[in-house]
DNA sequence: ACCTTGCCTGCAATCGGTTTCAGTACGAGC
DNA sequence: GCTCGTACTGAAACCGATTGCAGGCAAGGT
């Protein structure tokens, strides 16, 4: 009943505290037979070393903090799968910080890191200022940003190649013959959305097309707003109306498709829609959504690996000029991939009868 | 640079270790002025007491474990919002356990609880055997089940009233005049799905209708399977085809609607579909889904509150016959609510031209 | 018979707090 | 001038591990 301590295990197995501790720490200086015996005793009595005591003595908790903007996004759920797979394998556990609106990040980070509650921090899609993190990182605290939304900060990060993804999406539409391609943006304060929009613009321009400001609509990931702005798009006279829409996310694409249906337009016959993310339901809706897949699970894995690598070597390297990582900040940019389903088709034949010349491809 | 300790703060503020500790623990025995001074010194030097040391000394981590089956479900995300709101307010943090396929639950639970890493456990929609948890709970370890899928176990729990929700859903359909109502089931090993099915059957029977086994289809929450089984439903001859479908979840309802569209049936004109959950996109799809809302956020809150209540009173009550909670296991069953949108309509008039006699309504 | 080597013991310090307790300094109240 | 209460001190024990070190004991090599 009363919690067992290492001392009890020592007594029960007829050995000394030191030896038991050595067993716990996989020291090679213990006879294999003895080790087995001790482990058997532990198992029999369901002994598990005190987490707090171990943490205090070792100076490390084997806990990593994960800050997320909420769990409801596909992205977060997927990243977590990757992270969990890696941390679990390495015997780390995850402290979850759901970043609600009003939380005070400064003190949160202090709580986690300064109290050495967590050995490292994984920050997913953070909307808050990152300066405090940069400072802590310079002081030697492992931090990795996943899917960061900020412009370049001096922190290791793992992101998807949003710019290239946008290029790929646009390429797909261009190859189908579309020229009047609209863009329904996500939250433009996010780096990823800026990148996607940059890709949109560059792609048009390098195809010799002039981006039409009329065809760019803010959406901010809000279904209602997306729908009403899409209606503006579809209400345009036929020769100005877009034949395709590049949506900054899959749920944005859903809303665009809904608006299209409400406007009496069929997807993909009248208008093509391409999304971004490849969320689970993308394959299930009607029509199945063509989209750009982001490798979230892998991003989670890689991020966790990077973090563990940063943590690993020196468990508490408060000694010795710690400043080794100026070498080069690891910044992983992972490739996206085009998933072709059924929401994009060739440009409607009835439209644009005048001499469309296929612009030369790069 | 080197981490500050309570001893440093004592020196810096010209006081003793004891006093500083008293300040940290909000003891009333410290002069308010002194307290302010100490706090100022702490803030100035960004001191945060060591998590491990505090945990060791106090015998409690203020960490609660949350075991979830994955983050990708709406349910889990919502429950977490509620849980986080409560724990955050009480200064607890959450250790997240994503229950992947192969994880060894026994050892996991030992790690968390026996090592007193977490002061309590919140188990969300658990598919694993619960006996070890029951045992630990009897030994005095706080556990609360949220949205449990098991039959009654001797553990405190918070669930939605799935049976009543099913009744409400069916009532809605019955009132619209439907009599041939199909049921596309979820994972029938889950308690919640059993309850929903029970509600379906009871509702039919109490309306004087004979449940038609032909109209019950397993779905197991798998979109592909749901679609193909729904096709069987819609391929039935017109007089045997269901005029309404009660789907065991919203995503199930989506798949049913997709199948309907593929079969050339319109929702709700030709067939009504009602879901269960009220996930975010339910209002966004076409047609907006009528569904039964589960109060997940509140469930999370209540569960967290129950858990904290169990933890709260006695921080480390290893003394004194701990066995107080046999009194009554708190089992909270929370009401669901019908959200009427547009996916359900009156029974089609064109159908059943031959002498369908409207059975007497209750 | 001597020296290694391998395995283990016991003791003690350490991690950074909490908590208790006897004791002190100081000002107020009588 | 005495007592009392308040606010604080300093020392010490404690939480349950890790780690280092001196030393013991037995088996094995030479």
CSV table of C-alpha atoms in Angstrom, one decimal, chain A:
chain,number,residue,atom,x,y,z
A,1,UNK,CA,0.0,0.0,0.0
A,2,UNK,CA,2.5,2.5,1.1
A,3,UNK,CA,4.6,3.4,-1.9
A,4,UNK,CA,7.7,1.3,-2.3
A,5,UNK,CA,11.0,3.0,-2.4
A,6,UNK,CA,14.3,1.8,-3.8
A,7,UNK,CA,15.2,1.0,-0.2
A,8,UNK,CA,12.4,-1.5,0.1
A,9,UNK,CA,13.5,-3.1,-3.2
A,10,UNK,CA,17.0,-3.3,-1.9
A,11,UNK,CA,15.8,-5.0,1.3
A,12,UNK,CA,13.5,-7.3,-0.5
A,13,UNK,CA,16.1,-8.5,-3.0
A,14,UNK,CA,18.8,-8.7,-0.3
A,15,UNK,CA,21.0,-6.2,-2.0
A,16,UNK,CA,22.1,-2.7,-1.4
A,17,UNK,CA,20.4,0.5,-2.5
A,18,UNK,CA,23.4,1.3,-4.8
A,19,UNK,CA,23.1,-1.9,-6.6
A,20,UNK,CA,19.4,-1.5,-7.2
A,21,UNK,CA,20.0,2.0,-8.5
A,22,UNK,CA,22.6,0.6,-10.8
A,23,UNK,CA,20.1,-1.9,-12.1
A,24,UNK,CA,17.6,0.9,-12.7
A,25,UNK,CA,20.2,2.7,-14.7
A,26,UNK,CA,21.3,-0.2,-16.8
A,27,UNK,CA,24.8,-0.1,-15.5
A,28,UNK,CA,27.1,-2.8,-17.0
A,29,UNK,CA,28.7,-3.2,-13.6
A,30,UNK,CA,25.9,-5.5,-12.4
A,31,UNK,CA,25.9,-9.2,-12.9
A,32,UNK,CA,23.2,-10.2,-15.4
A,33,UNK,CA,21.8,-12.7,-12.9
A,34,UNK,CA,21.6,-10.2,-10.2
A,35,UNK,CA,20.0,-7.7,-12.6
A,36,UNK,CA,17.3,-10.2,-13.5
A,37,UNK,CA,16.7,-11.0,-9.9
A,38,UNK,CA,16.2,-7.4,-9.0
A,39,UNK,CA,14.0,-6.8,-12.0
A,40,UNK,CA,11.9,-9.7,-11.0
A,41,UNK,CA,11.5,-8.4,-7.5
A,42,UNK,CA,10.5,-5.0,-8.8
A,43,UNK,CA,8.0,-6.5,-11.2
A,44,UNK,CA,6.5,-8.7,-8.5
A,45,UNK,CA,5.9,-5.8,-6.2
A,46,UNK,CA,5.0,-3.5,-9.1
A,47,UNK,CA,7.7,-1.1,-8.1
A,48,UNK,CA,8.2,2.0,-10.2
A,49,UNK,CA,10.8,4.5,-9.2
A,50,UNK,CA,9.5,7.8,-8.1
A,51,UNK,CA,9.2,10.2,-10.9
A,52,UNK,CA,10.0,13.2,-8.9
A,53,UNK,CA,13.0,11.8,-7.1
A,54,UNK,CA,14.5,10.6,-10.3
A,55,UNK,CA,13.9,13.9,-12.0
A,56,UNK,CA,15.5,15.7,-9.1
A,57,UNK,CA,18.5,13.5,-8.9
A,58,UNK,CA,19.1,13.3,-12.6
A,59,UNK,CA,18.2,16.9,-13.3
A,60,UNK,CA,16.0,15.9,-16.2
A,61,UNK,CA,12.3,14.9,-16.4
A,62,UNK,CA,12.2,13.1,-19.7
A,63,UNK,CA,9.1,15.2,-20.4
A,64,UNK,CA,8.7,17.3,-23.4
A,65,UNK,CA,6.3,20.2,-23.6
A,66,UNK,CA,4.1,20.5,-26.6
A,67,UNK,CA,2.4,23.8,-27.2
A,68,UNK,CA,-0.5,23.6,-29.6
A,69,UNK,CA,-3.2,26.1,-30.7
A,70,UNK,CA,-5.9,23.6,-30.0
A,71,UNK,CA,-6.6,20.1,-30.9
A,72,UNK,CA,-9.4,20.5,-33.4
A,73,UNK,CA,-7.2,21.0,-36.4
A,74,UNK,CA,-6.2,18.1,-38.5
A,75,UNK,CA,-2.7,19.4,-38.6
A,76,UNK,CA,-2.3,19.2,-34.9
A,77,UNK,CA,-3.7,15.8,-34.6
A,78,UNK,CA,-1.5,14.4,-37.3
A,79,UNK,CA,1.7,16.1,-36.0
A,80,UNK,CA,0.9,14.6,-32.6
A,81,UNK,CA,0.8,11.2,-34.0
A,82,UNK,CA,4.3,11.6,-35.4
A,83,UNK,CA,5.6,13.2,-32.2
A,84,UNK,CA,4.0,10.6,-30.0
A,85,UNK,CA,5.5,7.8,-32.0
A,86,UNK,CA,9.0,9.1,-31.5
A,87,UNK,CA,8.7,10.2,-27.9
A,88,UNK,CA,7.1,7.0,-26.9
A,89,UNK,CA,9.9,5.0,-28.4
A,90,UNK,CA,12.5,7.1,-26.5
A,91,UNK,CA,10.7,6.9,-23.2
A,92,UNK,CA,9.7,10.6,-23.2
A,93,UNK,CA,6.2,11.8,-22.3
A,94,UNK,CA,4.4,14.8,-23.5
A,95,UNK,CA,3.0,17.7,-21.5
A,96,UNK,CA,0.3,19.2,-23.5
A,97,UNK,CA,-0.3,22.9,-23.5
A,98,UNK,CA,-3.4,23.9,-25.2
A,99,UNK,CA,-2.8,27.5,-26.1
A,100,UNK,CA,-6.1,29.1,-25.3
A,101,UNK,CA,-6.7,32.7,-26.1
A,102,UNK,CA,-5.7,34.4,-22.9
A,103,UNK,CA,-2.9,32.3,-21.6
A,104,UNK,CA,0.2,34.2,-20.6
A,105,UNK,CA,2.9,32.6,-22.6
A,106,UNK,CA,5.8,34.2,-20.8
A,107,UNK,CA,4.9,32.6,-17.6
A,108,UNK,CA,3.8,29.4,-19.2
A,109,UNK,CA,7.2,29.0,-20.7
A,110,UNK,CA,8.9,29.9,-17.5
A,111,UNK,CA,6.8,27.3,-15.7
A,112,UNK,CA,7.7,24.6,-18.1
A,113,UNK,CA,11.3,25.3,-18.9
A,114,UNK,CA,12.8,27.4,-16.2
A,115,UNK,CA,11.3,25.0,-13.6
A,116,UNK,CA,12.9,22.3,-15.7
A,117,UNK,CA,9.6,20.6,-15.8
A,118,UNK,CA,10.2,19.8,-19.4
A,119,UNK,CA,13.5,19.1,-21.1
A,120,UNK,CA,12.4,20.6,-24.3
A,121,UNK,CA,9.6,22.3,-26.1
A,122,UNK,CA,7.8,21.6,-29.3
A,123,UNK,CA,5.9,24.5,-30.5
A,124,UNK,CA,3.2,23.9,-33.0
A,125,UNK,CA,1.9,26.6,-35.2
A,126,UNK,CA,2.4,29.3,-32.7
A,127,UNK,CA,0.6,32.6,-32.9
A,128,UNK,CA,2.4,34.3,-30.1
A,129,UNK,CA,5.6,36.3,-30.1
A,130,UNK,CA,8.6,34.0,-30.1
A,131,UNK,CA,11.3,36.3,-28.7
A,132,UNK,CA,11.1,34.7,-25.2
A,133,UNK,CA,11.7,31.3,-26.8
A,134,UNK,CA,14.6,32.6,-28.8
A,135,UNK,CA,16.2,33.9,-25.7
A,136,UNK,CA,15.7,30.7,-23.8
A,137,UNK,CA,17.0,28.7,-26.7
A,138,UNK,CA,20.1,30.8,-26.7
A,139,UNK,CA,20.5,29.9,-23.0
A,140,UNK,CA,20.6,26.3,-24.1
A,141,UNK,CA,17.0,25.1,-23.9
A,142,UNK,CA,16.0,22.8,-26.6
A,143,UNK,CA,13.1,24.2,-28.7
A,144,UNK,CA,11.8,23.1,-32.1
A,145,UNK,CA,9.1,24.9,-34.0
A,146,UNK,CA,6.7,22.9,-36.0
A,147,UNK,CA,4.8,24.4,-38.9
A,148,UNK,CA,5.8,27.8,-37.6
A,149,UNK,CA,3.7,30.6,-38.7
A,150,UNK,CA,6.3,33.3,-38.1
A,151,UNK,CA,8.8,34.8,-40.4
A,152,UNK,CA,12.3,33.5,-39.9
A,153,UNK,CA,13.3,33.3,-36.3
A,154,UNK,CA,16.5,32.0,-34.9
A,155,UNK,CA,15.0,28.7,-33.8
A,156,UNK,CA,15.2,25.2,-35.3
A,157,UNK,CA,12.0,24.4,-37.2
A,158,UNK,CA,10.2,21.9,-39.3
A,159,UNK,CA,7.8,23.2,-41.9
A,160,UNK,CA,6.1,22.1,-45.0
A,161,UNK,CA,7.2,23.6,-48.3
A,162,UNK,CA,4.2,25.8,-48.7
A,163,UNK,CA,5.6,27.9,-51.5
A,164,UNK,CA,6.4,24.8,-53.5
A,165,UNK,CA,3.0,23.3,-52.7
A,166,UNK,CA,1.3,26.3,-54.0
A,167,UNK,CA,3.4,26.1,-57.1
A,168,UNK,CA,2.4,22.5,-57.6
A,169,UNK,CA,-1.3,23.3,-57.0
A,170,UNK,CA,-1.2,26.1,-59.5
A,171,UNK,CA,0.7,24.0,-62.0
A,172,UNK,CA,-2.0,21.4,-61.9
A,173,UNK,CA,-4.6,24.0,-62.6
A,174,UNK,CA,-2.6,25.7,-65.3
A,175,UNK,CA,-2.0,22.4,-67.0
A,176,UNK,CA,-5.7,21.8,-67.1
A,177,UNK,CA,-6.0,25.0,-69.1
A,178,UNK,CA,-7.2,27.4,-66.4
A,179,UNK,CA,-6.1,31.0,-66.6
A,180,UNK,CA,-8.6,32.8,-64.4
A,181,UNK,CA,-7.6,31.2,-61.2
A,182,UNK,CA,-8.9,32.7,-57.9
A,183,UNK,CA,-7.2,32.4,-54.6
A,184,UNK,CA,-9.1,32.2,-51.3
A,185,UNK,CA,-6.6,32.9,-48.6
A,186,UNK,CA,-6.2,31.5,-45.1
A,187,UNK,CA,-5.1,33.6,-42.2
A,188,UNK,CA,-2.5,35.9,-43.8
A,189,UNK,CA,-0.7,36.5,-40.5
A,190,UNK,CA,0.5,33.0,-40.8
A,191,UNK,CA,3.7,32.4,-42.6
A,192,UNK,CA,2.4,29.4,-44.4
A,193,UNK,CA,-0.4,31.3,-45.9
A,194,UNK,CA,1.9,34.1,-47.0
A,195,UNK,CA,4.0,31.4,-48.7
A,196,UNK,CA,1.1,29.9,-50.4
A,197,UNK,CA,0.0,33.2,-51.7
A,198,UNK,CA,3.4,34.0,-52.9
A,199,UNK,CA,3.4,30.8,-54.8
A,200,UNK,CA,0.1,31.6,-56.3
A,201,UNK,CA,1.3,35.0,-57.5
A,202,UNK,CA,4.6,33.8,-58.8
A,203,UNK,CA,3.1,30.9,-60.5
A,204,UNK,CA,0.6,33.1,-62.4
A,205,UNK,CA,3.3,35.5,-63.4
A,206,UNK,CA,5.7,32.8,-64.6
A,207,UNK,CA,2.9,31.5,-66.7
A,208,UNK,CA,2.7,34.9,-68.2
A,209,UNK,CA,-0.6,35.7,-66.5
A,210,UNK,CA,-1.4,38.9,-64.7
A,211,UNK,CA,-2.8,38.3,-61.2
A,212,UNK,CA,-6.2,39.9,-61.0
A,213,UNK,CA,-6.7,41.4,-57.5
A,214,UNK,CA,-10.4,40.8,-58.0
A,215,UNK,CA,-9.7,37.1,-57.8
A,216,UNK,CA,-8.0,37.2,-54.5
A,217,UNK,CA,-10.3,36.8,-51.5
A,218,UNK,CA,-9.4,36.8,-47.8
A,219,UNK,CA,-10.9,33.9,-46.0
A,220,UNK,CA,-9.1,33.7,-42.7
A,221,UNK,CA,-10.2,30.1,-42.3
A,222,UNK,CA,-13.7,31.2,-41.4
A,223,UNK,CA,-16.3,29.2,-43.2
A,224,UNK,CA,-18.9,32.0,-43.2
A,225,UNK,CA,-16.5,34.5,-44.5
A,226,UNK,CA,-15.2,32.1,-47.1
A,227,UNK,CA,-18.6,31.4,-48.3
A,228,UNK,CA,-19.6,35.0,-48.7
A,229,UNK,CA,-16.4,36.0,-50.4
A,230,UNK,CA,-16.7,33.0,-52.8
A,231,UNK,CA,-20.2,34.2,-53.7
A,232,UNK,CA,-18.6,37.5,-54.8
A,233,UNK,CA,-16.4,35.4,-57.0
A,234,UNK,CA,-19.1,33.4,-58.5
A,235,UNK,CA,-21.4,36.3,-59.0
A,236,UNK,CA,-18.9,37.9,-61.5
A,237,UNK,CA,-19.9,38.1,-65.1
A,238,UNK,CA,-19.1,34.8,-66.9
A,239,UNK,CA,-16.0,36.1,-68.7
A,240,UNK,CA,-14.5,37.5,-65.4
A,241,UNK,CA,-15.6,34.6,-63.3
A,242,UNK,CA,-12.7,32.3,-62.2
A,243,UNK,CA,-12.7,28.8,-63.7
A,244,UNK,CA,-10.7,27.5,-60.9
A,245,UNK,CA,-10.1,28.3,-57.2
A,246,UNK,CA,-7.0,27.7,-55.2
A,247,UNK,CA,-8.1,27.4,-51.6
A,248,UNK,CA,-5.6,27.7,-48.8
A,249,UNK,CA,-6.9,24.8,-46.9
A,250,UNK,CA,-9.2,21.8,-47.4
A,251,UNK,CA,-11.9,23.2,-45.2
A,252,UNK,CA,-11.6,26.4,-47.1
A,253,UNK,CA,-12.1,24.4,-50.2
A,254,UNK,CA,-15.2,22.8,-48.8
A,255,UNK,CA,-16.7,26.2,-48.1
A,256,UNK,CA,-15.8,27.3,-51.6
A,257,UNK,CA,-17.5,24.2,-53.0
A,258,UNK,CA,-20.6,24.9,-51.0
A,259,UNK,CA,-20.7,28.4,-52.3
A,260,UNK,CA,-20.3,27.1,-55.8
A,261,UNK,CA,-23.2,24.7,-55.3
A,262,UNK,CA,-25.3,27.5,-54.0
A,263,UNK,CA,-24.5,29.6,-57.0
A,264,UNK,CA,-25.6,26.7,-59.2
A,265,UNK,CA,-22.1,25.9,-60.4
A,266,UNK,CA,-20.9,22.3,-60.6
A,267,UNK,CA,-17.5,21.1,-59.4
A,268,UNK,CA,-15.4,20.4,-61.4
A,269,UNK,CA,-17.5,20.9,-64.6
A,270,UNK,CA,-18.0,24.6,-64.1
A,271,UNK,CA,-15.4,25.4,-61.6
A,272,UNK,CA,-12.3,23.5,-60.3
A,273,UNK,CA,-11.3,23.7,-56.7
A,274,UNK,CA,-8.0,22.6,-55.2
A,275,UNK,CA,-7.3,22.5,-51.5
A,276,UNK,CA,-4.4,22.3,-49.2
A,277,UNK,CA,-3.7,19.8,-46.4
A,278,UNK,CA,-5.3,16.6,-47.4
A,279,UNK,CA,-7.4,16.1,-44.4
A,280,UNK,CA,-9.1,12.8,-43.8
A,281,UNK,CA,-12.5,13.7,-45.2
A,282,UNK,CA,-11.0,15.1,-48.4
A,283,UNK,CA,-11.4,11.8,-50.0
A,284,UNK,CA,-14.9,11.3,-48.7
A,285,UNK,CA,-16.7,14.4,-49.8
A,286,UNK,CA,-18.4,14.8,-53.2
A,287,UNK,CA,-16.5,15.3,-55.4
A,288,UNK,CA,-13.4,14.0,-53.8
A,289,UNK,CA,-11.1,16.9,-53.3
A,290,UNK,CA,-7.9,17.3,-55.2
A,291,UNK,CA,-5.4,18.8,-52.8
A,292,UNK,CA,-1.9,19.4,-51.7
A,293,UNK,CA,-0.9,16.9,-49.0
A,294,UNK,CA,1.2,18.1,-46.2
A,295,UNK,CA,3.3,15.4,-44.5
A,296,UNK,CA,2.2,16.3,-41.0
A,297,UNK,CA,2.9,12.9,-39.4
A,298,UNK,CA,6.4,13.0,-40.7
A,299,UNK,CA,6.8,16.6,-39.7
A,300,UNK,CA,5.9,15.6,-36.2
A,301,UNK,CA,8.4,12.7,-36.3
A,302,UNK,CA,11.2,14.8,-37.6
A,303,UNK,CA,10.5,17.6,-35.2
A,304,UNK,CA,10.5,15.2,-32.2
A,305,UNK,CA,13.8,13.7,-33.4
A,306,UNK,CA,15.4,17.0,-33.8
A,307,UNK,CA,14.3,18.0,-30.3
A,308,UNK,CA,15.5,14.7,-28.8
A,309,UNK,CA,18.8,15.2,-30.5
A,310,UNK,CA,19.1,18.6,-29.0
A,311,UNK,CA,18.2,17.2,-25.6
A,312,UNK,CA,20.0,14.0,-25.8
A,313,UNK,CA,23.8,14.5,-25.8
A,314,UNK,CA,24.2,16.5,-22.6
A,315,UNK,CA,21.5,15.8,-20.1
A,316,UNK,CA,22.3,18.8,-18.0
A,317,UNK,CA,25.0,20.6,-19.7
A,318,UNK,CA,24.9,23.7,-17.5
A,319,UNK,CA,28.7,23.4,-17.4
A,320,UNK,CA,31.1,24.0,-20.2
A,321,UNK,CA,30.4,26.8,-22.6
A,322,UNK,CA,27.1,25.4,-23.8
A,323,UNK,CA,27.0,27.5,-26.9
A,324,UNK,CA,27.6,24.8,-29.4
A,325,UNK,CA,24.6,25.1,-31.7
A,326,UNK,CA,25.4,28.3,-33.4
A,327,UNK,CA,26.9,26.0,-36.1
A,328,UNK,CA,23.7,26.0,-38.1
A,329,UNK,CA,20.1,26.1,-37.2
A,330,UNK,CA,18.4,23.1,-38.4
A,331,UNK,CA,15.5,24.2,-40.6
A,332,UNK,CA,13.7,21.3,-42.2
A,333,UNK,CA,11.5,22.1,-45.0
A,334,UNK,CA,9.5,19.1,-46.1
A,335,UNK,CA,8.0,18.5,-49.5
A,336,UNK,CA,4.3,18.4,-50.1
A,337,UNK,CA,2.6,16.3,-52.7
A,338,UNK,CA,-0.2,16.7,-55.1
A,339,UNK,CA,-3.1,14.4,-54.5
A,340,UNK,CA,-5.3,14.3,-57.6
A,341,UNK,CA,-8.9,13.4,-57.0
A,342,UNK,CA,-11.9,14.7,-58.8
A,343,UNK,CA,-12.5,18.3,-57.9
A,344,UNK,CA,-10.4,19.7,-60.7
A,345,UNK,CA,-11.1,19.4,-64.3
A,346,UNK,CA,-10.3,21.0,-67.6
A,347,UNK,CA,-11.4,24.5,-68.2
A,348,UNK,CA,-15.0,24.6,-69.3
A,349,UNK,CA,-15.1,24.5,-73.2
A,350,UNK,CA,-18.0,26.8,-73.4
A,351,UNK,CA,-15.9,29.5,-71.8
A,352,UNK,CA,-13.1,31.7,-73.2
A,353,UNK,CA,-13.7,31.0,-76.9
A,354,UNK,CA,-11.1,33.6,-77.9
A,355,UNK,CA,-7.6,32.6,-78.8
A,356,UNK,CA,-6.2,31.1,-75.6
A,357,UNK,CA,-2.5,30.5,-76.3
A,358,UNK,CA,-0.9,28.0,-74.1
A,359,UNK,CA,1.9,29.9,-72.5
A,360,UNK,CA,5.3,28.2,-72.8
A,361,UNK,CA,6.1,26.1,-69.8
A,362,UNK,CA,9.3,26.4,-68.0
